[in-house]
Amino acid sequence: KLNIDVDTIQHGVEGLSYLLTESSKLMISEIDFQESVQVLGFSDELNQLLLQLYLDNRKEIRSILSELAPKLPSYHSLEWRLDVQLASRSLRQQIKPAVTLKLHLNQNEDQTAQVLQTDPSTLLHLIQQLEQALGEMKTNHCRRIVRNMK
Amino acid sequence: MELSPYAQGGWRLLADPCRFARRPYSALLRAAFRSLLDHSHDGLDDPDLKDIDPTVLKHCHAAAAMCILEAGKHKADISAISTCLEDCKLDKERIEQFCTEYQHRELLTVVSFSIGRSPLHVTDVSWRLEYQIKNNQLHKTYQPSYLVTLNIENSDSGSHPDVSFSCTMEQLQDLVGKLKDAAKSLERATQM
């Protein structure tokens, strides 16, 4: 319909996607983008169009690119259950409380679930340790770094 | 509390003063307790036992061990154990000897017998906070990320690869919130 041969269209598409991907990856400013595009020698109208295209799609392109980064399994959710063990083959008449956890993780689009168990004192220890971890982001040290990085 | 016919047979041998004089009897009891509770293997090498036929020794050692296990399993009291051993023709003195030895170690008995299968057990947690700046696919990412590792123990084999995962601050808050819910309901349950 465009009356152009396949190769030209393919190069055009590749060029355009490269432009948009690289710009989004580097998160370049509007000015930098405009300067880079001007080198190509297009009309002002076209340059404006390209800029708009970049700004409109930047966020989505970045979120797709972030999926490509090396990753560990990531947290999805946690289910828990309270159990009391009353007896076992080797010991009768017990009262042993336990917390059973089902940890749902995501790894590259697969979801895994792992069943784990812990005792009450370890549970409290886990909570204390992880609350400390959360608190770290609020310390002056971390705040300073975050401020200076941006 | 009941003993299997095999165990009863072993105890009847232990009751016989011709087969087991006082010293060998005491030595065998010690060996049985040690092999179950102290994880040592030198029990049956006791010099007091060297004159006893090895087959008889094994049978009696097994019988004594089974009695200890059954008593621990059912939290049997002294009268239950005594009745059981009386049926095997053990005299009062020997029964008392066993019961004293058992009582002396009863707390250990109960603790070490809570063995058995259970799901993977979480023993500890480590965490790492990092601030991501860039990766080769995406620059200027600028976000904090946590790496959490749960240390796992397997009741069967003792060790197990740890479970590690990454999460954002919101996800970690979700995780901690859920753990706190579990702890709260545990507290409520203990107050009932």
mmCIF file of C-alpha atoms in Angstrom:
data_model
loop_
_atom_site.group_PDB
_atom_site.id
_atom_site.type_symbol
_atom_site.label_atom_id
_atom_site.label_comp_id
_atom_site.label_asym_id
_atom_site.label_seq_id
_atom_site.Cartn_x
_atom_site.Cartn_y
_atom_site.Cartn_z
ATOM 1 C CA LYS A 1 0.000 0.000 0.000
ATOM 2 C CA LEU A 2 2.908 2.308 0.715
ATOM 3 C CA ASN A 3 4.545 1.399 -2.593
ATOM 4 C CA ILE A 4 7.939 1.024 -1.009
ATOM 5 C CA ASP A 5 9.974 -2.171 -1.092
ATOM 6 C CA VAL A 6 10.145 -4.517 1.885
ATOM 7 C CA ASP A 7 13.798 -3.817 2.713
ATOM 8 C CA THR A 8 13.266 -0.094 3.114
ATOM 9 C CA ILE A 9 10.302 -0.655 5.394
ATOM 10 C CA GLN A 10 12.247 -3.160 7.451
ATOM 11 C CA HIS A 11 15.155 -0.754 7.861
ATOM 12 C CA GLY A 12 12.732 1.992 8.719
ATOM 13 C CA VAL A 13 11.088 -0.026 11.426
ATOM 14 C CA GLU A 14 14.409 -1.216 12.827
ATOM 15 C CA GLY A 15 15.771 2.305 12.849
ATOM 16 C CA LEU A 16 12.726 3.666 14.562
ATOM 17 C CA SER A 17 12.667 0.956 17.225
ATOM 18 C CA TYR A 18 16.391 1.416 17.839
ATOM 19 C CA LEU A 19 15.897 5.158 18.259
ATOM 20 C CA LEU A 20 13.045 4.739 20.684
ATOM 21 C CA THR A 21 14.630 1.870 22.648
ATOM 22 C CA GLU A 22 17.970 3.584 23.114
ATOM 23 C CA SER A 23 16.361 6.873 24.073
ATOM 24 C CA SER A 24 14.100 5.165 26.586
ATOM 25 C CA LYS A 25 16.941 3.060 27.959
ATOM 26 C CA LEU A 26 19.076 6.128 28.598
ATOM 27 C CA MET A 27 16.084 8.185 29.657
ATOM 28 C CA ILE A 28 17.406 11.186 27.746
ATOM 29 C CA SER A 29 15.825 14.566 28.155
ATOM 30 C CA GLU A 30 13.648 16.243 25.523
ATOM 31 C CA ILE A 31 16.441 18.584 24.507
ATOM 32 C CA ASP A 32 18.960 15.795 24.084
ATOM 33 C CA PHE A 33 16.472 13.845 22.020
ATOM 34 C CA GLN A 34 15.754 16.769 19.756
ATOM 35 C CA GLU A 35 19.449 17.420 19.267
ATOM 36 C CA SER A 36 20.117 13.795 18.387
ATOM 37 C CA VAL A 37 17.257 13.667 15.928
ATOM 38 C CA GLN A 38 18.197 16.911 14.220
ATOM 39 C CA VAL A 39 21.370 15.245 12.977
ATOM 40 C CA LEU A 40 19.206 13.004 10.792
ATOM 41 C CA GLY A 41 18.083 16.012 8.775
ATOM 42 C CA PHE A 42 14.322 15.529 8.916
ATOM 43 C CA SER A 43 11.758 18.286 8.773
ATOM 44 C CA ASP A 44 10.770 20.077 11.967
ATOM 45 C CA GLU A 45 7.318 18.558 11.799
ATOM 46 C CA LEU A 46 8.781 15.058 11.670
ATOM 47 C CA ASN A 47 11.162 15.823 14.533
ATOM 48 C CA GLN A 48 8.219 16.986 16.663
ATOM 49 C CA LEU A 49 6.349 13.793 15.816
ATOM 50 C CA LEU A 50 9.325 11.661 16.811
ATOM 51 C CA LEU A 51 9.695 13.558 20.073
ATOM 52 C CA GLN A 52 6.038 13.049 20.890
ATOM 53 C CA LEU A 53 6.328 9.367 20.050
ATOM 54 C CA TYR A 54 9.283 9.072 22.390
ATOM 55 C CA LEU A 55 7.585 10.869 25.282
ATOM 56 C CA ASP A 56 4.341 8.944 24.910
ATOM 57 C CA ASN A 57 5.920 5.487 24.830
ATOM 58 C CA ARG A 58 8.928 5.962 27.044
ATOM 59 C CA LYS A 59 7.368 4.566 30.198
ATOM 60 C CA GLU A 60 6.058 1.433 28.556
ATOM 61 C CA ILE A 61 9.304 0.742 26.729
ATOM 62 C CA ARG A 62 11.203 1.104 29.986
ATOM 63 C CA SER A 63 8.962 -1.339 31.802
ATOM 64 C CA ILE A 64 9.451 -3.883 29.013
ATOM 65 C CA LEU A 65 13.228 -3.366 29.131
ATOM 66 C CA SER A 66 13.219 -3.852 32.880
ATOM 67 C CA GLU A 67 11.914 -7.371 32.340
ATOM 68 C CA LEU A 68 15.089 -8.231 30.443
ATOM 69 C CA ALA A 69 17.435 -7.481 33.307
ATOM 70 C CA PRO A 70 18.987 -10.401 35.199
ATOM 71 C CA LYS A 71 16.707 -11.272 38.045
ATOM 72 C CA LEU A 72 16.258 -13.572 40.961
ATOM 73 C CA PRO A 73 12.911 -15.076 41.761
ATOM 74 C CA SER A 74 10.782 -12.290 43.099
ATOM 75 C CA TYR A 75 8.220 -12.211 45.821
ATOM 76 C CA HIS A 76 4.621 -12.589 44.808
ATOM 77 C CA SER A 77 2.657 -13.346 47.957
ATOM 78 C CA LEU A 78 2.577 -15.295 51.193
ATOM 79 C CA GLU A 79 -0.096 -17.488 52.733
ATOM 80 C CA TRP A 80 0.108 -18.678 56.300
ATOM 81 C CA ARG A 81 -1.568 -21.174 58.564
ATOM 82 C CA LEU A 82 -1.358 -21.894 62.257
ATOM 83 C CA ASP A 83 -0.945 -25.547 63.228
ATOM 84 C CA VAL A 84 -0.602 -27.380 66.502
ATOM 85 C CA GLN A 85 1.028 -30.775 66.344
ATOM 86 C CA LEU A 86 -0.696 -33.111 68.770
ATOM 87 C CA ALA A 87 1.036 -36.420 68.122
ATOM 88 C CA SER A 88 3.410 -38.187 65.802
ATOM 89 C CA ARG A 89 4.554 -41.716 65.231
ATOM 90 C CA SER A 90 7.447 -41.255 67.635
ATOM 91 C CA LEU A 91 5.771 -39.154 70.322
ATOM 92 C CA ARG A 92 2.237 -38.941 71.641
ATOM 93 C CA GLN A 93 0.529 -36.182 73.606
ATOM 94 C CA GLN A 94 2.343 -33.204 72.189
ATOM 95 C CA ILE A 95 1.365 -29.577 71.989
ATOM 96 C CA LYS A 96 3.737 -28.148 69.441
ATOM 97 C CA PRO A 97 2.638 -24.918 67.732
ATOM 98 C CA ALA A 98 3.940 -24.273 64.248
ATOM 99 C CA VAL A 99 3.328 -21.767 61.521
ATOM 100 C CA THR A 100 3.048 -23.168 58.008
ATOM 101 C CA LEU A 101 3.850 -20.746 55.199
ATOM 102 C CA LYS A 102 3.277 -20.928 51.473
ATOM 103 C CA LEU A 103 5.622 -18.581 49.679
ATOM 104 C CA HIS A 104 4.629 -17.684 46.115
ATOM 105 C CA LEU A 105 7.495 -16.540 43.925
ATOM 106 C CA ASN A 106 7.720 -15.427 40.307
ATOM 107 C CA GLN A 107 10.609 -16.496 38.136
ATOM 108 C CA ASN A 108 10.534 -15.573 34.472
ATOM 109 C CA GLU A 109 6.769 -15.873 34.159
ATOM 110 C CA ASP A 110 6.624 -19.121 36.108
ATOM 111 C CA GLN A 111 5.029 -19.028 39.494
ATOM 112 C CA THR A 112 6.391 -21.342 42.121
ATOM 113 C CA ALA A 113 4.995 -22.051 45.542
ATOM 114 C CA GLN A 114 7.085 -23.368 48.365
ATOM 115 C CA VAL A 115 5.676 -24.762 51.582
ATOM 116 C CA LEU A 116 7.749 -23.939 54.637
ATOM 117 C CA GLN A 117 7.274 -24.211 58.340
ATOM 118 C CA THR A 118 8.586 -22.333 61.297
ATOM 119 C CA ASP A 119 8.134 -22.181 65.040
ATOM 120 C CA PRO A 120 6.738 -19.191 66.962
ATOM 121 C CA SER A 121 10.072 -17.866 68.201
ATOM 122 C CA THR A 122 11.648 -17.990 64.742
ATOM 123 C CA LEU A 123 8.577 -16.223 63.354
ATOM 124 C CA LEU A 124 9.078 -13.338 65.780
ATOM 125 C CA HIS A 125 12.769 -13.260 64.906
ATOM 126 C CA LEU A 126 11.933 -13.115 61.167
ATOM 127 C CA ILE A 127 9.536 -10.235 61.744
ATOM 128 C CA GLN A 128 12.105 -8.324 63.777
ATOM 129 C CA GLN A 129 14.852 -8.802 61.197
ATOM 130 C CA LEU A 130 12.672 -7.825 58.232
ATOM 131 C CA GLU A 131 11.305 -4.770 60.028
ATOM 132 C CA GLN A 132 14.892 -3.691 60.536
ATOM 133 C CA ALA A 133 15.443 -4.150 56.818
ATOM 134 C CA LEU A 134 12.470 -1.941 56.005
ATOM 135 C CA GLY A 135 13.705 0.682 58.417
ATOM 136 C CA GLU A 136 17.005 0.978 56.584
ATOM 137 C CA MET A 137 15.563 2.957 53.688
ATOM 138 C CA LYS A 138 14.506 5.651 56.115
ATOM 139 C CA THR A 139 17.960 6.171 57.593
ATOM 140 C CA ASN A 140 19.944 9.292 56.780
ATOM 141 C CA HIS A 141 22.583 7.279 54.999
ATOM 142 C CA CYS A 142 20.163 5.775 52.505
ATOM 143 C CA ARG A 143 18.220 9.006 52.071
ATOM 144 C CA ARG A 144 21.447 10.842 51.243
ATOM 145 C CA ILE A 145 22.425 8.316 48.626
ATOM 146 C CA VAL A 146 18.993 8.340 46.989
ATOM 147 C CA ARG A 147 19.053 12.143 46.868
ATOM 148 C CA ASN A 148 22.536 12.295 45.387
ATOM 149 C CA MET A 149 21.937 9.623 42.784
ATOM 150 C CA LYS A 150 19.057 11.366 41.109
ATOM 151 C CA MET B 1 2.495 -49.240 77.340
ATOM 152 C CA GLU B 2 3.261 -52.474 75.526
ATOM 153 C CA LEU B 3 6.364 -54.224 74.313
ATOM 154 C CA SER B 4 6.581 -56.417 71.245
ATOM 155 C CA PRO B 5 7.168 -60.164 71.766
ATOM 156 C CA TYR B 6 10.719 -59.697 70.498
ATOM 157 C CA ALA B 7 11.406 -57.019 73.101
ATOM 158 C CA GLN B 8 9.772 -59.079 75.814
ATOM 159 C CA GLY B 9 12.064 -61.961 74.877
ATOM 160 C CA GLY B 10 15.066 -59.718 75.262
ATOM 161 C CA TRP B 11 13.930 -58.513 78.672
ATOM 162 C CA ARG B 12 13.383 -62.056 79.863
ATOM 163 C CA LEU B 13 17.033 -62.686 79.060
ATOM 164 C CA LEU B 14 17.981 -59.576 80.992
ATOM 165 C CA ALA B 15 15.923 -60.832 83.938
ATOM 166 C CA ASP B 16 17.999 -64.012 84.134
ATOM 167 C CA PRO B 17 20.823 -63.600 86.682
ATOM 168 C CA CYS B 18 22.690 -66.503 85.118
ATOM 169 C CA ARG B 19 22.960 -64.679 81.821
ATOM 170 C CA PHE B 20 23.269 -61.177 83.204
ATOM 171 C CA ALA B 21 24.864 -60.644 86.575
ATOM 172 C CA ARG B 22 24.450 -57.290 88.267
ATOM 173 C CA ARG B 23 27.350 -55.534 86.613
ATOM 174 C CA PRO B 24 26.650 -56.603 83.038
ATOM 175 C CA TYR B 25 22.999 -55.676 83.529
ATOM 176 C CA SER B 26 23.904 -52.148 84.639
ATOM 177 C CA ALA B 27 26.411 -51.871 81.805
ATOM 178 C CA LEU B 28 23.802 -52.867 79.241
ATOM 179 C CA LEU B 29 21.268 -50.354 80.544
ATOM 180 C CA ARG B 30 23.869 -47.607 80.350
ATOM 181 C CA ALA B 31 24.770 -48.660 76.815
ATOM 182 C CA ALA B 32 21.132 -48.594 75.693
ATOM 183 C CA PHE B 33 20.512 -45.112 77.084
ATOM 184 C CA ARG B 34 23.755 -43.772 75.691
ATOM 185 C CA SER B 35 23.184 -45.141 72.230
ATOM 186 C CA LEU B 36 19.788 -43.449 72.048
ATOM 187 C CA LEU B 37 20.509 -40.175 73.747
ATOM 188 C CA ASP B 38 24.216 -39.477 73.600
ATOM 189 C CA HIS B 39 24.857 -40.538 70.003
ATOM 190 C CA SER B 40 27.926 -42.431 71.055
ATOM 191 C CA HIS B 41 28.730 -45.902 69.804
ATOM 192 C CA ASP B 42 31.002 -47.204 72.486
ATOM 193 C CA GLY B 43 28.211 -48.542 74.705
ATOM 194 C CA LEU B 44 28.506 -52.195 73.828
ATOM 195 C CA ASP B 45 32.314 -52.172 74.134
ATOM 196 C CA ASP B 46 31.992 -51.993 77.905
ATOM 197 C CA PRO B 47 34.392 -54.558 79.468
ATOM 198 C CA ASP B 48 31.585 -55.769 81.747
ATOM 199 C CA LEU B 49 29.776 -57.073 78.679
ATOM 200 C CA LYS B 50 32.608 -58.943 77.049
ATOM 201 C CA ASP B 51 31.601 -62.342 78.364
ATOM 202 C CA ILE B 52 28.090 -62.229 76.978
ATOM 203 C CA ASP B 53 27.193 -63.924 73.731
ATOM 204 C CA PRO B 54 27.006 -61.208 71.005
ATOM 205 C CA THR B 55 23.604 -62.373 69.701
ATOM 206 C CA VAL B 56 22.149 -62.202 73.198
ATOM 207 C CA LEU B 57 23.795 -58.824 73.674
ATOM 208 C CA LYS B 58 22.213 -57.442 70.517
ATOM 209 C CA HIS B 59 18.803 -58.840 71.414
ATOM 210 C CA CYS B 60 18.897 -57.375 74.900
ATOM 211 C CA HIS B 61 20.275 -54.042 73.769
ATOM 212 C CA ALA B 62 17.446 -53.780 71.245
ATOM 213 C CA ALA B 63 14.889 -54.765 73.884
ATOM 214 C CA ALA B 64 16.150 -52.130 76.302
ATOM 215 C CA ALA B 65 16.173 -49.466 73.578
ATOM 216 C CA MET B 66 12.623 -50.366 72.555
ATOM 217 C CA CYS B 67 11.458 -50.063 76.120
ATOM 218 C CA ILE B 68 13.035 -46.622 76.458
ATOM 219 C CA LEU B 69 11.434 -45.484 73.193
ATOM 220 C CA GLU B 70 7.988 -46.795 74.086
ATOM 221 C CA ALA B 71 8.135 -45.207 77.539
ATOM 222 C CA GLY B 72 9.146 -41.882 75.999
ATOM 223 C CA LYS B 73 6.555 -42.089 73.235
ATOM 224 C CA HIS B 74 3.658 -42.566 75.619
ATOM 225 C CA LYS B 75 5.112 -40.475 78.448
ATOM 226 C CA ALA B 76 4.687 -43.553 80.599
ATOM 227 C CA ASP B 77 4.940 -43.181 84.347
ATOM 228 C CA ILE B 78 6.958 -45.435 86.635
ATOM 229 C CA SER B 79 4.046 -47.733 87.464
ATOM 230 C CA ALA B 80 3.309 -48.362 83.786
ATOM 231 C CA ILE B 81 6.949 -49.177 83.082
ATOM 232 C CA SER B 82 7.155 -51.400 86.161
ATOM 233 C CA THR B 83 4.063 -53.351 85.186
ATOM 234 C CA CYS B 84 5.450 -53.879 81.755
ATOM 235 C CA LEU B 85 8.803 -55.145 82.991
ATOM 236 C CA GLU B 86 7.198 -57.323 85.666
ATOM 237 C CA ASP B 87 5.472 -59.230 82.873
ATOM 238 C CA CYS B 88 8.947 -60.080 81.617
ATOM 239 C CA LYS B 89 9.856 -61.600 84.968
ATOM 240 C CA LEU B 90 12.288 -58.870 85.910
ATOM 241 C CA ASP B 91 12.922 -58.664 89.641
ATOM 242 C CA LYS B 92 12.106 -55.542 91.674
ATOM 243 C CA GLU B 93 15.690 -54.421 92.005
ATOM 244 C CA ARG B 94 16.363 -54.533 88.290
ATOM 245 C CA ILE B 95 13.088 -52.762 87.522
ATOM 246 C CA GLU B 96 13.999 -50.018 89.964
ATOM 247 C CA GLN B 97 17.409 -49.678 88.364
ATOM 248 C CA PHE B 98 15.881 -49.142 84.952
ATOM 249 C CA CYS B 99 13.280 -46.702 86.244
ATOM 250 C CA THR B 100 15.863 -44.625 88.091
ATOM 251 C CA GLU B 101 18.050 -44.436 85.002
ATOM 252 C CA TYR B 102 14.996 -43.534 82.900
ATOM 253 C CA GLN B 103 13.792 -40.828 85.251
ATOM 254 C CA HIS B 104 17.242 -39.389 85.417
ATOM 255 C CA ARG B 105 17.150 -38.861 81.697
ATOM 256 C CA GLU B 106 13.413 -38.400 81.156
ATOM 257 C CA LEU B 107 13.537 -34.786 80.014
ATOM 258 C CA LEU B 108 16.139 -35.631 77.404
ATOM 259 C CA THR B 109 13.984 -38.527 76.331
ATOM 260 C CA VAL B 110 10.953 -36.419 75.649
ATOM 261 C CA VAL B 111 12.899 -33.757 73.802
ATOM 262 C CA SER B 112 14.852 -36.030 71.522
ATOM 263 C CA PHE B 113 11.819 -38.058 70.533
ATOM 264 C CA SER B 114 10.005 -35.244 68.829
ATOM 265 C CA ILE B 115 11.449 -36.470 65.560
ATOM 266 C CA GLY B 116 9.626 -37.198 62.355
ATOM 267 C CA ARG B 117 8.778 -35.732 59.004
ATOM 268 C CA SER B 118 7.888 -32.100 58.663
ATOM 269 C CA PRO B 119 7.958 -29.534 55.891
ATOM 270 C CA LEU B 120 11.154 -27.607 55.324
ATOM 271 C CA HIS B 121 11.852 -25.560 58.387
ATOM 272 C CA VAL B 122 12.867 -21.910 58.299
ATOM 273 C CA THR B 123 15.617 -21.244 60.820
ATOM 274 C CA ASP B 124 16.830 -17.760 59.970
ATOM 275 C CA VAL B 125 16.618 -14.904 57.518
ATOM 276 C CA SER B 126 19.240 -12.639 55.958
ATOM 277 C CA TRP B 127 18.567 -9.588 53.893
ATOM 278 C CA ARG B 128 20.386 -7.172 51.676
ATOM 279 C CA LEU B 129 19.263 -3.728 50.605
ATOM 280 C CA GLU B 130 20.543 -2.432 47.307
ATOM 281 C CA TYR B 131 19.876 0.625 45.245
ATOM 282 C CA GLN B 132 19.756 -0.147 41.572
ATOM 283 C CA ILE B 133 21.311 2.438 39.319
ATOM 284 C CA LYS B 134 21.442 0.836 35.941
ATOM 285 C CA ASN B 135 21.710 -2.431 34.061
ATOM 286 C CA ASN B 136 22.737 -3.146 30.494
ATOM 287 C CA GLN B 137 19.143 -3.031 29.310
ATOM 288 C CA LEU B 138 18.007 0.023 31.206
ATOM 289 C CA HIS B 139 19.803 3.001 32.642
ATOM 290 C CA LYS B 140 18.751 5.304 35.459
ATOM 291 C CA THR B 141 16.582 2.712 37.133
ATOM 292 C CA TYR B 142 17.021 4.294 40.585
ATOM 293 C CA GLN B 143 15.072 2.031 42.788
ATOM 294 C CA PRO B 144 15.712 0.251 46.055
ATOM 295 C CA SER B 145 15.469 -3.507 46.076
ATOM 296 C CA TYR B 146 15.726 -6.070 48.798
ATOM 297 C CA LEU B 147 17.259 -9.488 48.524
ATOM 298 C CA VAL B 148 15.905 -11.815 51.198
ATOM 299 C CA THR B 149 17.317 -15.240 51.958
ATOM 300 C CA LEU B 150 15.503 -17.711 54.173
ATOM 301 C CA ASN B 151 17.786 -20.296 55.748
ATOM 302 C CA ILE B 152 16.161 -23.690 55.504
ATOM 303 C CA GLU B 153 16.675 -26.905 57.390
ATOM 304 C CA ASN B 154 15.393 -30.243 56.254
ATOM 305 C CA SER B 155 14.392 -32.579 59.056
ATOM 306 C CA ASP B 156 15.574 -35.548 56.987
ATOM 307 C CA SER B 157 18.913 -34.486 55.640
ATOM 308 C CA GLY B 158 19.750 -31.528 57.843
ATOM 309 C CA SER B 159 20.576 -29.002 55.193
ATOM 310 C CA HIS B 160 18.768 -27.627 52.203
ATOM 311 C CA PRO B 161 19.499 -24.905 49.708
ATOM 312 C CA ASP B 162 18.255 -21.589 50.980
ATOM 313 C CA VAL B 163 15.270 -19.873 49.453
ATOM 314 C CA SER B 164 16.238 -16.486 48.044
ATOM 315 C CA PHE B 165 14.080 -13.911 46.417
ATOM 316 C CA SER B 166 14.100 -10.254 45.580
ATOM 317 C CA CYS B 167 11.361 -7.818 46.428
ATOM 318 C CA THR B 168 10.501 -4.143 46.375
ATOM 319 C CA MET B 169 9.845 -2.169 49.511
ATOM 320 C CA GLU B 170 6.081 -2.539 49.044
ATOM 321 C CA GLN B 171 6.383 -6.286 48.623
ATOM 322 C CA LEU B 172 8.523 -6.563 51.735
ATOM 323 C CA GLN B 173 5.940 -4.538 53.641
ATOM 324 C CA ASP B 174 3.297 -6.965 52.414
ATOM 325 C CA LEU B 175 5.392 -9.915 53.571
ATOM 326 C CA VAL B 176 6.093 -8.424 56.989
ATOM 327 C CA GLY B 177 2.426 -7.475 57.380
ATOM 328 C CA LYS B 178 1.340 -11.040 56.719
ATOM 329 C CA LEU B 179 3.927 -12.459 59.125
ATOM 330 C CA LYS B 180 2.702 -10.052 61.776
ATOM 331 C CA ASP B 181 -0.872 -11.214 61.202
ATOM 332 C CA ALA B 182 0.275 -14.769 61.771
ATOM 333 C CA ALA B 183 2.098 -13.755 64.958
ATOM 334 C CA LYS B 184 -0.931 -11.885 66.239
ATOM 335 C CA SER B 185 -3.219 -14.822 65.685
ATOM 336 C CA LEU B 186 -0.653 -17.067 67.383
ATOM 337 C CA GLU B 187 -0.735 -14.771 70.390
ATOM 338 C CA ARG B 188 -4.527 -14.858 70.472
ATOM 339 C CA ALA B 189 -4.501 -18.640 70.226
ATOM 340 C CA THR B 190 -2.163 -18.992 73.194
ATOM 341 C CA GLN B 191 -4.463 -16.845 75.292
ATOM 342 C CA MET B 192 -7.460 -19.066 74.714
#
